[in-house]
CSV table of C-alpha atoms in Angstrom, one decimal:
chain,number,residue,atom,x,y,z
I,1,UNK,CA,175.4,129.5,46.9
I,2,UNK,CA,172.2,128.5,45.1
I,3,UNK,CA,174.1,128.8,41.7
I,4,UNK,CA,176.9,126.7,43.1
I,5,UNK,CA,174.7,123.7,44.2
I,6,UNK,CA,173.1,124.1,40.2
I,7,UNK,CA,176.3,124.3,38.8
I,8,UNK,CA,177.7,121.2,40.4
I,9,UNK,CA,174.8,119.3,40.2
I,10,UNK,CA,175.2,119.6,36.1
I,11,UNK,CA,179.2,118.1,36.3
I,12,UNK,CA,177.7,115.5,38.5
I,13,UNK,CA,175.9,112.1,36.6
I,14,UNK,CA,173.6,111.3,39.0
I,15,UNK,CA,169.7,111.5,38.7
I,16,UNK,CA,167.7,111.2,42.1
I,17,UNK,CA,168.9,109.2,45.3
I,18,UNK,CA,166.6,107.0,46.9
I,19,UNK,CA,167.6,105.8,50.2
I,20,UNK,CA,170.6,103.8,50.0
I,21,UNK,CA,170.5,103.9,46.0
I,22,UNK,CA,171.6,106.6,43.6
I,23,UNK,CA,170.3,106.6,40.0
I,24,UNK,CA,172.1,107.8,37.2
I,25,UNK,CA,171.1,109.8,34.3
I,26,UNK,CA,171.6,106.8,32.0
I,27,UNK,CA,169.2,104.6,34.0
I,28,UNK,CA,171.8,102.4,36.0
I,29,UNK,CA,172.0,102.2,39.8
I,30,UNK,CA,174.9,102.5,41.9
I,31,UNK,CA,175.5,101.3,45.6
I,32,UNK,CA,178.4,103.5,48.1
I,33,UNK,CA,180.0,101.4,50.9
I,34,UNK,CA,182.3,103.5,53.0
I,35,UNK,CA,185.0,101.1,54.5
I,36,UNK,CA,187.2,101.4,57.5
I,37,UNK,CA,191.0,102.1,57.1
I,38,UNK,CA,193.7,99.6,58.8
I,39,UNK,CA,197.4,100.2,59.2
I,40,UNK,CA,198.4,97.5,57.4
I,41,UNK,CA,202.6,98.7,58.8
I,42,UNK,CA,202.0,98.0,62.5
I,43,UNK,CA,200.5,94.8,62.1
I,44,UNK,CA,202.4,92.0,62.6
I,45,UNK,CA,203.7,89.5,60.1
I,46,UNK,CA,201.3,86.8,60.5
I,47,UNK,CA,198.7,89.2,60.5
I,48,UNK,CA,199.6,90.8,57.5
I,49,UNK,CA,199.7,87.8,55.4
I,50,UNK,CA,196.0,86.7,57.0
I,51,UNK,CA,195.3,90.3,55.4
I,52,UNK,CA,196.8,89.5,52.0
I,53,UNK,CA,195.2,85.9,52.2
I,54,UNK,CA,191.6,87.7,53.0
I,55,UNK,CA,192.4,90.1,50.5
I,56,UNK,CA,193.0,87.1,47.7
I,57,UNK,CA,190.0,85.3,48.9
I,58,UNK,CA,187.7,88.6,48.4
I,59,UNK,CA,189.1,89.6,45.0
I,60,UNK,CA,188.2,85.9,44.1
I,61,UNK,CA,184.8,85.7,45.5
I,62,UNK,CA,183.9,88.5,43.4
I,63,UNK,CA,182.3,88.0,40.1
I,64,UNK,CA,181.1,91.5,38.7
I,65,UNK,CA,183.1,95.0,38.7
I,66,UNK,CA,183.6,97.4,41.2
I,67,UNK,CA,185.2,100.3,41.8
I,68,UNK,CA,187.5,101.6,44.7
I,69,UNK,CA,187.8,105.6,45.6
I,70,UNK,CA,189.5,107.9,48.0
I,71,UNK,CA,187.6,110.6,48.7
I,72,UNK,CA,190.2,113.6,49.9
I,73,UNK,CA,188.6,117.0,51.5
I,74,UNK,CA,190.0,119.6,53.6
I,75,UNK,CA,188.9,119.4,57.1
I,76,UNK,CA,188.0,122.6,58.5
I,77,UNK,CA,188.8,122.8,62.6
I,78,UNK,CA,187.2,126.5,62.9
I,79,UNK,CA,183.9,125.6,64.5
I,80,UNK,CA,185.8,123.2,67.0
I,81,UNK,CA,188.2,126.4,67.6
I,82,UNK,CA,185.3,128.7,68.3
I,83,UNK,CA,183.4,126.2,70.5
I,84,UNK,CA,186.8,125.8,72.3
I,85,UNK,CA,187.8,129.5,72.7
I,86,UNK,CA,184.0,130.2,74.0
I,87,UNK,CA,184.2,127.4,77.0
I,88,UNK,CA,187.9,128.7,77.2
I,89,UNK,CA,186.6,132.1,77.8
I,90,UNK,CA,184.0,130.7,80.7
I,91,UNK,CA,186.5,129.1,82.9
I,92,UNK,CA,187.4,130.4,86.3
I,93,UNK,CA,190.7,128.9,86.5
I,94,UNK,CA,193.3,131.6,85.1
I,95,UNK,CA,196.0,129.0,84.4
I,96,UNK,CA,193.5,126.7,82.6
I,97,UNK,CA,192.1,129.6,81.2
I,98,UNK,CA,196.3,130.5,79.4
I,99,UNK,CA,196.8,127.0,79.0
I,100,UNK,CA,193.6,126.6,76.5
I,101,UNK,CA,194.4,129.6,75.0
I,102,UNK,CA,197.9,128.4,74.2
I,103,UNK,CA,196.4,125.2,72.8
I,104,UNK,CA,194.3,127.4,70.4
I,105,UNK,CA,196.9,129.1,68.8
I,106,UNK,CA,199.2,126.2,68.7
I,107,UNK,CA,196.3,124.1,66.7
I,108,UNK,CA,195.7,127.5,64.4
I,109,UNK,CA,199.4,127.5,63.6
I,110,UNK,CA,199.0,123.7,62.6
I,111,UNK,CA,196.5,124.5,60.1
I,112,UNK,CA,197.9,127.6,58.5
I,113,UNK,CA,201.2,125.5,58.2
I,114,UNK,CA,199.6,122.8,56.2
I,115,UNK,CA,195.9,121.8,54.5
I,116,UNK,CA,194.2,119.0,57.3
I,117,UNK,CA,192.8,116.6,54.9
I,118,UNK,CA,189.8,113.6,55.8
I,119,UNK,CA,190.4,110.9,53.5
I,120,UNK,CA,187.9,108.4,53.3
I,121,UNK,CA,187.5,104.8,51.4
I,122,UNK,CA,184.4,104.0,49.4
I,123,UNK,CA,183.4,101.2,47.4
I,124,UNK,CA,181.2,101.8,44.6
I,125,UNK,CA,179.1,98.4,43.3
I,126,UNK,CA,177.4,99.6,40.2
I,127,UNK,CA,174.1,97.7,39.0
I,128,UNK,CA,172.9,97.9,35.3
I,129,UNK,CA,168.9,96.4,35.1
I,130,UNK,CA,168.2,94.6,31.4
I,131,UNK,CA,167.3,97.7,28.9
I,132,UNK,CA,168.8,100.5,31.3
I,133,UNK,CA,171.8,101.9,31.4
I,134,UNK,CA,175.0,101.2,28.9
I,135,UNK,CA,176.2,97.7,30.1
I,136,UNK,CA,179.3,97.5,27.3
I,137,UNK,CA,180.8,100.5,29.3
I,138,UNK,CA,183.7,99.3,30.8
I,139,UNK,CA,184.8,99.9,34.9
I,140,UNK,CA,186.7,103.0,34.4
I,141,UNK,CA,183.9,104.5,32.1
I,142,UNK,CA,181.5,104.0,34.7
I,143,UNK,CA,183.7,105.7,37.4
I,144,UNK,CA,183.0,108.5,34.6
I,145,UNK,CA,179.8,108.4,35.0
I,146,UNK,CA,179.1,108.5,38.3
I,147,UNK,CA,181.3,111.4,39.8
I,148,UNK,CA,181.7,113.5,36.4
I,149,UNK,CA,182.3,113.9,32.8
I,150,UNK,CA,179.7,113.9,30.0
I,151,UNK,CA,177.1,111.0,30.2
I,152,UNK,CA,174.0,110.8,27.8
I,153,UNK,CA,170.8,110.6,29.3
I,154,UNK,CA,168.8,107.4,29.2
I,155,UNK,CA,165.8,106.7,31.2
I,156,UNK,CA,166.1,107.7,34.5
I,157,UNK,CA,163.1,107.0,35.7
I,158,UNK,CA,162.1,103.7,37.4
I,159,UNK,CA,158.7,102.1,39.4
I,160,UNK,CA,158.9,102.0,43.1
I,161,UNK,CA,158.3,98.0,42.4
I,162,UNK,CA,161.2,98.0,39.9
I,163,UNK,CA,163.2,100.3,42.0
I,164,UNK,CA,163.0,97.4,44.6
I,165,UNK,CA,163.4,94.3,43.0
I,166,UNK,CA,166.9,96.2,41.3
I,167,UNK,CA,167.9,97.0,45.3
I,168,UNK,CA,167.3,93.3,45.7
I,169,UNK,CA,169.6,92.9,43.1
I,170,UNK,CA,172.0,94.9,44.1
I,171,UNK,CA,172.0,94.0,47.7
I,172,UNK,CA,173.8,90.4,47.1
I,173,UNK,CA,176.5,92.0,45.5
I,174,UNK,CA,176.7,94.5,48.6
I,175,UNK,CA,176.5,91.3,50.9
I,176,UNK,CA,179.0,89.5,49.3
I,177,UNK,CA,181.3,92.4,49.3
I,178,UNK,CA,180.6,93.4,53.5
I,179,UNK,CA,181.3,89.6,53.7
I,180,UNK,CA,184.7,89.9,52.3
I,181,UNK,CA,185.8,92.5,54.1
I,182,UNK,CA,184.7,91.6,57.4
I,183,UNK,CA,187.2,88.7,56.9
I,184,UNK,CA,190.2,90.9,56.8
I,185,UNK,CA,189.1,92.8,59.6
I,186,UNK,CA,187.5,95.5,57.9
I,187,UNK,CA,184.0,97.4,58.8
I,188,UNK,CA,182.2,98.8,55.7
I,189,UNK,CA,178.9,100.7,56.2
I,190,UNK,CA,176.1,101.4,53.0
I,191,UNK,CA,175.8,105.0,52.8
I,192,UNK,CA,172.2,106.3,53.3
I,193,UNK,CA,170.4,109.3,51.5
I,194,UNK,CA,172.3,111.6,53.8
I,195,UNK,CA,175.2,110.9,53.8
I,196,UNK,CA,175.0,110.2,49.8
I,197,UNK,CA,173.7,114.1,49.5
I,198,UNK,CA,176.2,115.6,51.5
I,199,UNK,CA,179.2,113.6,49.1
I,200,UNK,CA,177.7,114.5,45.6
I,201,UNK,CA,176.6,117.9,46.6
């Protein structure tokens, strides 16, 4: 497992992780914002086009690049079927007791049918400080860079004062992003230094 976690820490371009920041190897900071999902089908018509109209108005209010990633993994149930089958086992009732075990295998079935995958919605607003980082690197090369692929290292290192006058920074671009999707409806949430750890590694 150990080797694992080294292995995948060496595809992955990101430095150290201090709270809600992660730092590159090149010396630029990133921001994650997961966002809520809305069925944008069983909405109705005038509510859709306040969607698209919010939508619009975001995209416009926005004056430095982004990016936008789904983030597929396979959910494993088998913890929630053990914890079931083990409060199944304890119940007096024997009908309850067939009817749970019925539900068991029913929801097993489901899974060895077909992979049960969490998808969830991030937005990533990257953050480039004068003299850090490669600012002529386009949007899609930056993606690169934070998730995988072959990055050379810059200084990766930063103060604790500059470290939060760049968070500073960063934070009005976070702001003006929550701001534009809370006016479509939409929550979005800053990922912390947990939840960051457990999606890189």
């Amino acid at each position: 497992m150990k080797a694992n976690n080294s292995d995948t820490k060496q595809l992955i371009e990101v430095a150290s992780i201090h709270d809600d920041l992660v730092l590159l190897k090149n010396g630029s900071l990133r921001m994650l914002i997961e966002v809520g999902a809305l069925n944008f089908e069983l909405k109705s018509t005038d509510e859709q086009t306040a969607i698209i109209k919010g939508f619009q108005d975001f995209l416009n209010s926005i004056d430095f690049p982004l990016q936008i990633v789904i983030h597929s993994r396979r959910l494993s149930i088998k913890k929630y079927l053990t914890d079931l089958g083990e409060m199944v086992e304890k119940l007096d009732n024997e009908l309850l007791k067939i009817q749970g075990q019925e539900y068991i295998k029913f929801v097993s079935g489901l899974t060895d049918l077909g992979n049960i995958m969490s998808k969830k919605f991030y937005i990533v607003v990257p953050y480039y400080a004068l003299g850090i980082g490669d600012v002529k690197k386009g949007i899609f090369s930056s993606f690169k860079g934070l998730f995988g692929g072959t990055a050379k290292t810059s200084n990766s290192v930063i103060s604790d004062s500059d470290l939060t006058n760049h968070r500073s920074k960063i934070m009005q671009r976070v702001d003006v992003i929550l701001d534009g999707l809370s006016g479509m409806g939409i929550r979005g949430e800053i990922l912390g230094s947990t939840a960051l750890n457990d999606l890189f590694y």
